[in-house]
Coordinates of C-alpha atoms and ligand atoms in Angstrom, one line a residue:
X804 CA 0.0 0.0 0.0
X805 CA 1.0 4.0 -0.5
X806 CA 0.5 5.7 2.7
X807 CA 0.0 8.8 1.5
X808 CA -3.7 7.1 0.7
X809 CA -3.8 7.3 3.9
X810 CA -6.5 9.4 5.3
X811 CA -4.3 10.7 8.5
X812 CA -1.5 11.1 5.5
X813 CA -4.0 13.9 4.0
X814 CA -4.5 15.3 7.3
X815 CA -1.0 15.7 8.8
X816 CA -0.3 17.3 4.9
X817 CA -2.8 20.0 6.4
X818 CA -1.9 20.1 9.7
X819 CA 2.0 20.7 9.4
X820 CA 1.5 23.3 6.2
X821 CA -0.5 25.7 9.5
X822 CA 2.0 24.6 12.4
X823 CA 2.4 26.6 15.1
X824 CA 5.6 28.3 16.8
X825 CA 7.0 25.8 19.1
X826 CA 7.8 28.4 21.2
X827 CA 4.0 29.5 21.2
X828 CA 3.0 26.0 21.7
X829 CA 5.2 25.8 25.0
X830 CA 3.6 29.4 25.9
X831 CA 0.1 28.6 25.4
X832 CA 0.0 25.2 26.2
X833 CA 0.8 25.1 29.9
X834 CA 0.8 21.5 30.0
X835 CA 2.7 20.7 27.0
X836 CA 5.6 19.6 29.0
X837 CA 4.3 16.7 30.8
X838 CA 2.0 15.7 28.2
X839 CA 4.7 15.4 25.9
X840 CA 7.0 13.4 27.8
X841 CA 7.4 9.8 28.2
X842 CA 9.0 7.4 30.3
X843 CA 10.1 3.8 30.1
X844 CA 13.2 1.5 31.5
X845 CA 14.9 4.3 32.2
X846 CA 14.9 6.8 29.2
X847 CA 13.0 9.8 28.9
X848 CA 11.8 11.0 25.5
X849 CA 10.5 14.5 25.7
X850 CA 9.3 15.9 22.3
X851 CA 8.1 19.2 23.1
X852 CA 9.8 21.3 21.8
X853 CA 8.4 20.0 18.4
X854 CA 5.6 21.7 16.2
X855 CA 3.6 18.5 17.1
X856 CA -0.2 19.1 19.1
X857 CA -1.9 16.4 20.5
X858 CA -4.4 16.3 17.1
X859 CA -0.9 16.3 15.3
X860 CA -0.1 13.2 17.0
X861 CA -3.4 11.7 17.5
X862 CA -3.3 11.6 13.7
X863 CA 0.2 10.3 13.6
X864 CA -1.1 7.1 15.6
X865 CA -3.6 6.9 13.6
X866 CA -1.1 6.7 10.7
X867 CA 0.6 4.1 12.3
X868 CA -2.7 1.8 12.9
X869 CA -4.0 2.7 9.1
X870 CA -0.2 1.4 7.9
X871 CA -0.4 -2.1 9.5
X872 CA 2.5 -1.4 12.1
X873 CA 0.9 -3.5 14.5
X874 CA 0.3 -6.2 12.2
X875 CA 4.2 -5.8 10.8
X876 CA 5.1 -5.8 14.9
X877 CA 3.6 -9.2 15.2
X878 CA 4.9 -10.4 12.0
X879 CA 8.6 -10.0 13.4
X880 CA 7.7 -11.3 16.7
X881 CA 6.5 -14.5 15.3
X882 CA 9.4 -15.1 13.2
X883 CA 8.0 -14.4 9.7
X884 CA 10.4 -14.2 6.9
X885 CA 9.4 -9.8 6.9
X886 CA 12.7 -9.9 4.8
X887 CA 11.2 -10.8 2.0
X888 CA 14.2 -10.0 -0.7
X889 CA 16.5 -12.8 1.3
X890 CA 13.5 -14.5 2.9
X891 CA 15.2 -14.5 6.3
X892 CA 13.0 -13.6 9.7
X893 CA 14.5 -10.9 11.7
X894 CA 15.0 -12.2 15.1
X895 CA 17.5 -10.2 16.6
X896 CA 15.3 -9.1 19.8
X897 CA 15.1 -13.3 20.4
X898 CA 18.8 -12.4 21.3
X899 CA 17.7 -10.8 24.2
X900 CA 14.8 -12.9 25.1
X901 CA 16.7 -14.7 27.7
X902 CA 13.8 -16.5 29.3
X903 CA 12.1 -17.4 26.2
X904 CA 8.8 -15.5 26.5
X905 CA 8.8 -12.9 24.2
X906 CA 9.3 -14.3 21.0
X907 CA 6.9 -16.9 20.2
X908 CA 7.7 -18.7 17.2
X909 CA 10.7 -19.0 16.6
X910 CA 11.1 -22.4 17.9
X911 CA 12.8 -24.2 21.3
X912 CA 15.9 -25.0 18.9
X913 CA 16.7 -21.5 18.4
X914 CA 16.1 -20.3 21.5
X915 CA 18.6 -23.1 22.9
X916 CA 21.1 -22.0 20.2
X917 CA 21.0 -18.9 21.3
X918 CA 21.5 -19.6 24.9
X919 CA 24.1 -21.7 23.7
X920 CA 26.1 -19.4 21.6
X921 CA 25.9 -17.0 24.8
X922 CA 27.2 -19.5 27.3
X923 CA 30.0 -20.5 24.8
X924 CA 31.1 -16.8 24.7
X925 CA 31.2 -16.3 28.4
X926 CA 33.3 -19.2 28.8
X927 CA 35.5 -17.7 26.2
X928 CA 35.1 -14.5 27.5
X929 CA 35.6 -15.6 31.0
X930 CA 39.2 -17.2 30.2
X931 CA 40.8 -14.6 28.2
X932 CA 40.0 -12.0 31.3
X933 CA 41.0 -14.4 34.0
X934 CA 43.7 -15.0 32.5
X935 CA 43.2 -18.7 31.9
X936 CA 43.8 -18.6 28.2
X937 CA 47.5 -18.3 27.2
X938 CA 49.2 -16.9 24.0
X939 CA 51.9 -19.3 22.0
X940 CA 54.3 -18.3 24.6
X941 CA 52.9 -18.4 27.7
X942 CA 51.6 -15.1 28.0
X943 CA 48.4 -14.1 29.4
X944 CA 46.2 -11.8 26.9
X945 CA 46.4 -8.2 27.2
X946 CA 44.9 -6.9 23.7
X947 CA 42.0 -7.7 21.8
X948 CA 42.2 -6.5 18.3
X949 CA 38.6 -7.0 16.7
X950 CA 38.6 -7.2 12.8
X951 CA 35.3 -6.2 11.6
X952 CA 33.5 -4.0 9.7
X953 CA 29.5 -2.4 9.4
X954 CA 27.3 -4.4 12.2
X955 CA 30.9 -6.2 13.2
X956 CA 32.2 -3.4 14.4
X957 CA 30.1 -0.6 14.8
X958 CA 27.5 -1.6 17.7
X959 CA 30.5 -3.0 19.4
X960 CA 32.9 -0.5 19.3
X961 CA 30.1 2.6 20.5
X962 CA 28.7 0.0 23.5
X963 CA 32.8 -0.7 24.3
X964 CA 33.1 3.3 24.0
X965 CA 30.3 4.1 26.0
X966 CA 30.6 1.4 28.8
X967 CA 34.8 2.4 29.0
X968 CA 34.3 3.3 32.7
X969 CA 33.4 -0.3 33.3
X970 CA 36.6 -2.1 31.2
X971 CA 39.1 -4.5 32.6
X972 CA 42.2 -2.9 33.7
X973 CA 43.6 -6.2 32.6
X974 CA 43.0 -5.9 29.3
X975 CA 42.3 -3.4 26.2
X976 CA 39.8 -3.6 22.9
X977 CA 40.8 -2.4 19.7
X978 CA 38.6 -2.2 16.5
X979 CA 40.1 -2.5 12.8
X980 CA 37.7 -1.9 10.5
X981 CA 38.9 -0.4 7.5
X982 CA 40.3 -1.4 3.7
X983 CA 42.9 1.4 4.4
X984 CA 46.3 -0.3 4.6
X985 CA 47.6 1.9 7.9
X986 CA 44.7 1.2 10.0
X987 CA 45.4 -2.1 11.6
X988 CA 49.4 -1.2 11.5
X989 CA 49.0 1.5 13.1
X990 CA 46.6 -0.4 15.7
X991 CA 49.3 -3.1 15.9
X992 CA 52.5 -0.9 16.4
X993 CA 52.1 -0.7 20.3
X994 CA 50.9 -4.1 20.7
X995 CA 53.5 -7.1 21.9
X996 CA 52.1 -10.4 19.5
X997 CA 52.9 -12.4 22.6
X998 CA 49.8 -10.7 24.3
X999 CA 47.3 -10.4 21.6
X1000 CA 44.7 -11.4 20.6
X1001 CA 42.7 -11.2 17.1
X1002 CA 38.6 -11.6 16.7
X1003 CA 37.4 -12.2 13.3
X1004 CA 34.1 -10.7 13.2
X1005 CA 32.3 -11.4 9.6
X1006 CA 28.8 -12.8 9.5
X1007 CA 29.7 -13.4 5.7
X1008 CA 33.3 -13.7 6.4
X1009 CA 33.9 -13.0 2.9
X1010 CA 33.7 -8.7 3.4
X1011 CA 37.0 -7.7 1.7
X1012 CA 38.4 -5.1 4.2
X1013 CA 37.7 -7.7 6.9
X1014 CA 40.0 -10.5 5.0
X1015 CA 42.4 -8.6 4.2
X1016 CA 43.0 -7.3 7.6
X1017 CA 42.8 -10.6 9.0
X1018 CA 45.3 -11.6 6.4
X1019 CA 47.7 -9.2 7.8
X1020 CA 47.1 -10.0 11.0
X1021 CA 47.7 -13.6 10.5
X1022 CA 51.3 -12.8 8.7
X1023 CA 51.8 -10.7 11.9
X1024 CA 51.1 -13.1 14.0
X1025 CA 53.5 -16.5 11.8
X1026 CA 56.3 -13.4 11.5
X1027 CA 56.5 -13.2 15.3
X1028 CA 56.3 -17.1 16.2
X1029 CA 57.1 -18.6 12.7
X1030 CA 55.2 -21.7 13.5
X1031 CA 51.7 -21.8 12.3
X1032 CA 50.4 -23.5 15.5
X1033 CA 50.6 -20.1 17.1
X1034 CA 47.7 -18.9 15.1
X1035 CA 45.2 -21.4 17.2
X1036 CA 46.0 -19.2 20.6
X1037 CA 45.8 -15.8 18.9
X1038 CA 43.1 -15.9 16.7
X1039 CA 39.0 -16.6 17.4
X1040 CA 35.8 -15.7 14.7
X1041 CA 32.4 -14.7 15.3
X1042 CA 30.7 -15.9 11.9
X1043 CA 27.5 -17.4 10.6
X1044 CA 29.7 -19.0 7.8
X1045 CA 31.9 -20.9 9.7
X1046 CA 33.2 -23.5 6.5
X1047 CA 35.2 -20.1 5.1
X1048 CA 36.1 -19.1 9.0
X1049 CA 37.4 -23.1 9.3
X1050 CA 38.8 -22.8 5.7
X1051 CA 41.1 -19.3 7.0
X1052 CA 42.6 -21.4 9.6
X1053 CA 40.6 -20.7 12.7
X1054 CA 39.5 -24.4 15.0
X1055 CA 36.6 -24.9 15.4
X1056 CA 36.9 -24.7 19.5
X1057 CA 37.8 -21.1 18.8
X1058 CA 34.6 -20.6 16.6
X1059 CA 31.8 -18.4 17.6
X1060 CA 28.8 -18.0 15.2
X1061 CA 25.4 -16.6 15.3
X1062 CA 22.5 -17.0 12.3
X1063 CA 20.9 -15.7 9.6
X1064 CA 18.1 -14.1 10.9
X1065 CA 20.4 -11.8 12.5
X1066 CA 21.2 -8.5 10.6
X1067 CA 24.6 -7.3 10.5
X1068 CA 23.4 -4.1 11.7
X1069 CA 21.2 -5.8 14.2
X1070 CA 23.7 -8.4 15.7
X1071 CA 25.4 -7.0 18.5
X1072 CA 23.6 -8.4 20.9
X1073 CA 25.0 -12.1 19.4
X1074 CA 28.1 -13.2 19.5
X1075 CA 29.2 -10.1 17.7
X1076 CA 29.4 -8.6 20.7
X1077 CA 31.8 -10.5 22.2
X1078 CA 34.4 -7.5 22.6
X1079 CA 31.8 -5.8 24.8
X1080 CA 31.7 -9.0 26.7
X1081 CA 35.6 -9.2 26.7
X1082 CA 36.0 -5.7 28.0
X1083 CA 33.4 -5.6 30.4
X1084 CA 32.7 -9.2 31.2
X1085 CA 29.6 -11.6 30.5
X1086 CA 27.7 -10.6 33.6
X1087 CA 27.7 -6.7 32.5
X1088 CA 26.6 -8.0 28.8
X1089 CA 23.8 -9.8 29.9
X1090 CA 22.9 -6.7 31.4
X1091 CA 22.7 -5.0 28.1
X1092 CA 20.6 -7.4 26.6
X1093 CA 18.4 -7.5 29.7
X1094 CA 17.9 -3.6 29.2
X1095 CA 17.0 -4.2 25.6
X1096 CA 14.4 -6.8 26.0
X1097 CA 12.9 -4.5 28.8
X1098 CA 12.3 -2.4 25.6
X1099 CA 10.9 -5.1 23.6
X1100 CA 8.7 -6.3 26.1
X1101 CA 7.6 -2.4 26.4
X1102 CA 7.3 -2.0 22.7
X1103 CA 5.1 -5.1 21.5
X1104 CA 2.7 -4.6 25.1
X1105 CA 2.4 -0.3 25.4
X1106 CA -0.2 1.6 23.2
X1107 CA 1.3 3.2 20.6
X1108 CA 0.1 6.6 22.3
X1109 CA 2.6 5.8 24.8
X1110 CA 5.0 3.6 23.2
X1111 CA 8.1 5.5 23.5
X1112 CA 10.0 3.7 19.9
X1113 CA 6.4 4.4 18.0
X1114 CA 6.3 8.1 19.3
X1115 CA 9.6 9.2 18.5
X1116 CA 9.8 7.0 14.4
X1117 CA 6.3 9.2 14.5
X1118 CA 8.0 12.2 15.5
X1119 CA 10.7 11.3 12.9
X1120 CA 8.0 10.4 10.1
X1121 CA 6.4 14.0 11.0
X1122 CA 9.8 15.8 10.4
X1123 CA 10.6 14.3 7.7
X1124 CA 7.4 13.4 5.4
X1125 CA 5.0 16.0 6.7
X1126 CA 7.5 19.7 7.7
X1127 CA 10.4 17.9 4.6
X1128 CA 13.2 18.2 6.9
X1129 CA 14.8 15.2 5.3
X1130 CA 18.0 15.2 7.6
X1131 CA 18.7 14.7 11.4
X1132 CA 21.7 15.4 13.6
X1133 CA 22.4 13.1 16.3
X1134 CA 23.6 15.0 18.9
X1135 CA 25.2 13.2 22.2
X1136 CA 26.0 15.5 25.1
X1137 CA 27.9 12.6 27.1
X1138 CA 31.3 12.0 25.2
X1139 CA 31.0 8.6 26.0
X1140 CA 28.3 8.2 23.9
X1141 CA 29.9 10.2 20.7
X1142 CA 30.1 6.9 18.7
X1143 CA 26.3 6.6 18.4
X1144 CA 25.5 8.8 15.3
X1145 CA 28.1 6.6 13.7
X1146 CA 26.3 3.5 14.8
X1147 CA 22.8 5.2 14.1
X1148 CA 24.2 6.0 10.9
X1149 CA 24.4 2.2 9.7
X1150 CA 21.3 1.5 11.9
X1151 CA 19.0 3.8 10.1
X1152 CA 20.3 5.0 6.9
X1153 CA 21.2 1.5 5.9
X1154 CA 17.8 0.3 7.1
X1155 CA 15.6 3.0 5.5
X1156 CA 17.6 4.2 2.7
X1157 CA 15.1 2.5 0.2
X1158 CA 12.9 4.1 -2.2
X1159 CA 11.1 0.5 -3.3
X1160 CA 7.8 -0.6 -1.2
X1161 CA 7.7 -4.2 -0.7
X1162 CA 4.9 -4.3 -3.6
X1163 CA 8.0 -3.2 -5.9
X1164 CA 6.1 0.6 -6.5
X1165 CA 8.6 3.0 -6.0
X1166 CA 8.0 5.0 -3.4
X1167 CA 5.9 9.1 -3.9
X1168 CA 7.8 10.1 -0.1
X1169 CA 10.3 10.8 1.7
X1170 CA 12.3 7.7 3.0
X1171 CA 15.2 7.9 5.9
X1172 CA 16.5 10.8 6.6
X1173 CA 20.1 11.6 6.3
X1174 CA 21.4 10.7 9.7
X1175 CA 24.8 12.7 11.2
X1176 CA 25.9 14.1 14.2
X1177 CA 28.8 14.3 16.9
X1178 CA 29.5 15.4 20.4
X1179 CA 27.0 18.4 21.5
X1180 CA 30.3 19.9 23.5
X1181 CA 32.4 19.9 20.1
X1182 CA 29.4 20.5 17.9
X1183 CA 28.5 23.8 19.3
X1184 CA 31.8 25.4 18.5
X1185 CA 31.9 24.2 15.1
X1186 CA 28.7 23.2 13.1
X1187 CA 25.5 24.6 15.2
X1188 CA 26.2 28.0 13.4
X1189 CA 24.2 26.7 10.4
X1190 CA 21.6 25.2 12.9
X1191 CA 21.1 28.1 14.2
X1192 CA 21.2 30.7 11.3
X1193 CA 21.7 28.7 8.2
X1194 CA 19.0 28.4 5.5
X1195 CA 17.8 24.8 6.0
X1196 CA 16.1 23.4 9.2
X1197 CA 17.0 20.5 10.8
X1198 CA 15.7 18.4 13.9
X1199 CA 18.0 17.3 16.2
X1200 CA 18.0 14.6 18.7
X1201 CA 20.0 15.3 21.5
X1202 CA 21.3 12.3 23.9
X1203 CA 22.3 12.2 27.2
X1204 CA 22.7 10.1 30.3
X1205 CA 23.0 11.7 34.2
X1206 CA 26.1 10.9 35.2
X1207 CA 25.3 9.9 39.4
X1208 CA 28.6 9.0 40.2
X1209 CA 30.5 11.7 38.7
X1210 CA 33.3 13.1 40.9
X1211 CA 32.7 16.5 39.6
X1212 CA 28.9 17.5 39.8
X1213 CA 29.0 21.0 39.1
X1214 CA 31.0 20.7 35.6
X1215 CA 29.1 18.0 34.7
X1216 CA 26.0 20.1 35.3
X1217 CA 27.8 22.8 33.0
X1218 CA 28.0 20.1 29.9
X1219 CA 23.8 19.5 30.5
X1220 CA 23.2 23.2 30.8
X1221 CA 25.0 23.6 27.4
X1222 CA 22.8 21.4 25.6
X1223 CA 19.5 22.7 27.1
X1224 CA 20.8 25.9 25.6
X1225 CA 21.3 24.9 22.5
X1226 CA 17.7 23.7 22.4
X1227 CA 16.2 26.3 24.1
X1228 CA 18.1 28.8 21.4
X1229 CA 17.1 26.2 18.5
X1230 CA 13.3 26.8 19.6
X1231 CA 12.9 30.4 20.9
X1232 CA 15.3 32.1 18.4
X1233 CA 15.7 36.0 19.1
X1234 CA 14.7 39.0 17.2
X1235 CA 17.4 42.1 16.3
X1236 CA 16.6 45.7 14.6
X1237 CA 16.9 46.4 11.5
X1238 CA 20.9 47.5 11.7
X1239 CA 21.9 44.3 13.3
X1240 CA 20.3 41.6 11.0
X1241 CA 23.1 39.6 11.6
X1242 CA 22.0 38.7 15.1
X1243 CA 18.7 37.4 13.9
X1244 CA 17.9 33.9 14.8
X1245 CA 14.5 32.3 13.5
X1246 CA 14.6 30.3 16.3
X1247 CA 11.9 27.4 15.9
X1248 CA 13.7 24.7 15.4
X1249 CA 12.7 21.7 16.6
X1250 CA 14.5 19.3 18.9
X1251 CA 14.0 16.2 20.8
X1252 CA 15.7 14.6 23.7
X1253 CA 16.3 11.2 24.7
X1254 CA 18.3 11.1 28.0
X1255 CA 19.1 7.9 30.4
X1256 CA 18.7 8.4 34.1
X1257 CA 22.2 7.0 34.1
X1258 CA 24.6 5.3 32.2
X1259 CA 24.4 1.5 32.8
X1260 CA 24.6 -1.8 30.4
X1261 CA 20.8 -1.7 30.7
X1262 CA 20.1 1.8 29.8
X1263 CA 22.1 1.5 27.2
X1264 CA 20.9 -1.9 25.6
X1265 CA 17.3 -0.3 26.2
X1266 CA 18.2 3.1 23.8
X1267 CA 20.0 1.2 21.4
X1268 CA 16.8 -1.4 21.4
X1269 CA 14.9 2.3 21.3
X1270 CA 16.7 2.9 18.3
X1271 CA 16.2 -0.3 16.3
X1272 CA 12.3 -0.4 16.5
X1273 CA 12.4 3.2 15.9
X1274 CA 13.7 2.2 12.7
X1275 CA 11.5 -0.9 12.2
X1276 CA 8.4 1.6 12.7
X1277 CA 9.8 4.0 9.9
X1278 CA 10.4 1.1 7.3
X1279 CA 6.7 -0.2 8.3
X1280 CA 4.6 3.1 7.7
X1281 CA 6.7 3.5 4.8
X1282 CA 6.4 0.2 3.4
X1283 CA 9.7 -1.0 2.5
X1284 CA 11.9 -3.7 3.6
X1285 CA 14.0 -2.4 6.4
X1286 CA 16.2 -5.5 6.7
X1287 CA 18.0 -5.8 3.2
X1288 CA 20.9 -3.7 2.1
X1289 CA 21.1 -4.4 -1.9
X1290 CA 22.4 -0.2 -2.8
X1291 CA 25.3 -1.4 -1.1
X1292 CA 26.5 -4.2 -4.0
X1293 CA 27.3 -2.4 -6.9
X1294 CA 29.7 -0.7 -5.4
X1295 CA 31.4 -4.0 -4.0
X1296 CA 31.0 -5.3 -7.6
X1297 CA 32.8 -2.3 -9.2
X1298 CA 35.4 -2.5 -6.9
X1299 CA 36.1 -6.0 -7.7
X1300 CA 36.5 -4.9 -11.4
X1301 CA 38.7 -1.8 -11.1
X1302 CA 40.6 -4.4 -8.6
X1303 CA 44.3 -3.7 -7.7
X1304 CA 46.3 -3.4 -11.0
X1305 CA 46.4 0.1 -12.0
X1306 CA 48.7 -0.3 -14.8
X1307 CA 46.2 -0.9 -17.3
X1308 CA 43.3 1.1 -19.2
X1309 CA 40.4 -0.4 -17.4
X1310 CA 38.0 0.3 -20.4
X1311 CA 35.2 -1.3 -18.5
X1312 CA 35.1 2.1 -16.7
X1313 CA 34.1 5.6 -17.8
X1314 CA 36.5 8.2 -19.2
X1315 CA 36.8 10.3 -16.0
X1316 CA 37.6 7.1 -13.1
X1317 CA 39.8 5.4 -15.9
X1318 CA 41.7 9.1 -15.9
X1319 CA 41.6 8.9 -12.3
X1320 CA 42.9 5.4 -12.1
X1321 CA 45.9 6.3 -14.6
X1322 CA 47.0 9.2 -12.5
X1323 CA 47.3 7.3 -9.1
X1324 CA 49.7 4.8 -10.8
X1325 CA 51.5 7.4 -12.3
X1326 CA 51.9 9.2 -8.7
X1327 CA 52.9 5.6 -7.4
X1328 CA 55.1 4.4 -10.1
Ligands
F6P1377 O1 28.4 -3.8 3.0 C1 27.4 -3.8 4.0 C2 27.5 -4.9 4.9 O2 27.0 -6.0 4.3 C3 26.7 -4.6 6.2 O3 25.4 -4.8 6.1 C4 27.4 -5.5 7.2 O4 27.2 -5.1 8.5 C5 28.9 -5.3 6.8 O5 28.8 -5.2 5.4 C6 29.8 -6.3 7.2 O6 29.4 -7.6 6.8 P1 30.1 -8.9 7.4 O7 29.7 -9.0 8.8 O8 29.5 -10.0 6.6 O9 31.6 -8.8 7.2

């Protein structure tokens, strides 16, 4: 179906083209305040300082009921195969579903897999930080080095970032991800071979900057010890191929894997994250998953009135397809959580950027939005100029946790009262005369925030759970397939072609890359 056939479609059309100030709104509507936010497992979502009016948003959940997003909701739940181009369920929140009640039909077997996979990685997990598991030589483990790239790194690497305070003095996480050839030497150059440790994170295990990293970690590793036998103490994989991790040399006791029905960009909470579970133990992970399936237990049970993932993909939707603000800044005001627009990047854009509907029409509206952001604290000396006074508007989300146990309350106050400034600024705006135009703000910019009453595992698993059916919500209304990533295959493809010899015409390739290609091997010849 098109929802703009939608009756509430036609009506949100109407009721965003005579929006109010925000700043009005939060004048004249004494309440707006409360009756704007929401809260669940420890997040707040407070969306008022948005154009949105309780018939705005009555309408918006009505969108969502006329779109089938409950009926999509229970499709995932019950293990339907709702990515239809690979024909794969989407199951990651049975990841989480520890006890088994959640998720109904996906079948004892997988649930017992999963538990499985889990208990395997704490045992894993559990040596390497104890100290039980030796390198070649005898040496306990000090590094892990994770090789991975997309959903096999990213999730990891922002929940290692964020829970830092909570690592292992015992041991350190690194994360090599890309094709460039200095990343993992320069990763490698203060570590001791003797001590480290490499994770081969592919769910494919055929991504190209992942093998060739692992390639050159392997020759690092045989250069040091020159006896292949090393590479069984200094080497795991987390992989749902496991022939080509078996074929690359990796036994099969040092084998992680997960399934199918797990996203990349979804898989985290598998054995994916086993760096999070190396760096802040298996206990602390379960933690994270607990938090996230608090989430989904809220999201498939709440009213979608007070469902906090449906509100804010509504608020999104109403940004986006209904004011055309087609791009949103993530904006953290905790530096430990200034990997998550990177994450959120992957999560959303690579979710939503689609302009098919599952019927095959393509799509009349607005898709994902164009997702970016960075630390608030940095952000407002360098880019918030154009938020403010710039010619285009858009939304932000700003993120934040209350950091309890900090040791220095007042400056930590200082970093929150910056970002409600920003806000406050972004909404109210401020008027100048005529000789100063140059200090005129519009003001009326719209902002949401998302904060965590503090900064635990389970906070955390429950916004990045927040996150993912935020997404799922999106891709429902706007029906496409939110679980297949096909844009990103050409590119792969071409890449394969132009491959690595530069020292030929490549006439499969236009005049200006096969210029381009020419000049880079004259620059390296
Ligand atoms: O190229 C995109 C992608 O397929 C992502 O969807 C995925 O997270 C990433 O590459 C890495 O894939 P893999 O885990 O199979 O190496």
């Amino acid at each position: 179906m098109n929802p703009e056939s939608c009756k509430a479609w036609q009506t949100l059309d109407a009721l965003a083209a005579k929006r109010g100030r925000i700043d009005t709104l939060l004048r004249t509507e004494p309440d707006r305040a409360r009756q704007f936010t929401f809260e669940q497992c420890g997040l707040r979502l407070d969306v008022s300082k948005t154009a949105i009016t309780a018939e705005s948003m009555r309408c918006l959940v009505q969108l969502a009921r006329e779109t089938g997003v409950a009926e999509r909701m229970n499709a995932m739940r019950t293990g339907e195969a709702i990515n239809t181009t690979e024909n794969r369920a989407v199951l990651h929140i049975a990841l989480r579903d520890l006890d088994g009640h959640l998720v109904t039909d996906y079948g004892i077997d997988k649930h017992k897999a999963v538990l499985a996979q889990l208990s395997r990685m704490r045992e894993l997990s559990d040596d390497i930080r104890s100290g039980q598991w030796r390198g070649f030589s005898g040496k306990r483990i000090r590094h892990v080095v994770n090789i991975g790239i997309g959903g096999s790194d990213l999730g990891p690497k922002m929940v290692c970032e964020a829970l830092r305070h909570m690592h292992s003095s015992e041991l350190t996480v690194h994360f090599a991800s890309t094709i460039d050839e200095t990343h993992l030497p320069n990763i490698l150059r203060e570590l001791d071979p003797e001590e480290t440790l490499f994770s081969i994170s592919s769910k494919t295990f055929t991504t190209q900057e992942t093998m060739y990293n692992a390639r050159n970690a392997r020759q690092w590793v045989l250069d040091h010890f020159s006896n292949s036998d090393a590479i069984a103490s200094h080497f795991i994989a987390v992989s749902s191929n496991t022939e080509a991790a078996v074929a690359f040399g990796i036994r099969e006791q040092n084998l992680l894997s997960f399934w199918e029905w797990v996203g990349g960009r979804y898989s985290l909470w598998s054995t994916i994250g086993f760096p999070i579970c190396a760096a802040i133990g298996y206990a602390q992970f379960e933690e994270l998953l607990r938090g996230a399936h608090a989430l989904d237990a809220h999201f498939f049970t709440a009213e979608f009135e007070e469902n906090l993932p449906v509100l804010l993909a509504l608020c999104g939707l109403w940004h986006n397809n209904f004011c055309h603000h087609h791009s949103l800044g993530v904006i953290p005001y905790n530096d430990a959580l200034g990997l998550l627009p990177m994450y959120l990047q992957q999560l959303d854009m690579e979710s939503n950027g689609k302009s098919v509907r599952l019927d095959g029409e393509t799509v009349t509206y607005a898709t994902g939005p164009v997702v970016w952001g960075q630390s608030g604290s940095n952000g407002q000396h360098a880019f918030f100029q154009l938020l403010h006074q710039g010619t285009d508007v858009i939304p932000l989300e700003f993120v934040f946790a209350v950091n309890r146990d900090t040791s220095n309350p007042e400056q930590h106050r200082a970093l929150l009262g910056n970002m409600l400034a920003q806000s406050n600024a972004l909404m109210r705006g401020e008027e100048a005369d005529a000789e100063h135009r140059h200090l005129h703000y519009a003001g009326d910019k719209p902002s949401i925030s998302i904060a965590l009453d503090q900064l635990t595992p389970s906070r955390l698993g429950a916004l990045i759970a927040l996150y993912e059916h935020k997404v799922f919500v999106q891709g429902a209304v706007w029906n496409i397939n939110s679980f297949d990533q096909w844009g990103v295959q050409l590119g792969k493809r071409l890449a394969n072609q132009i491959g690595t010899d530069f020292s030929r015409p490549n006439t499969d390739m236009d005049t200006s890359t096969q210029a381009t290609i020419a000049w880079i091997h004259d620059q390296l010849s």
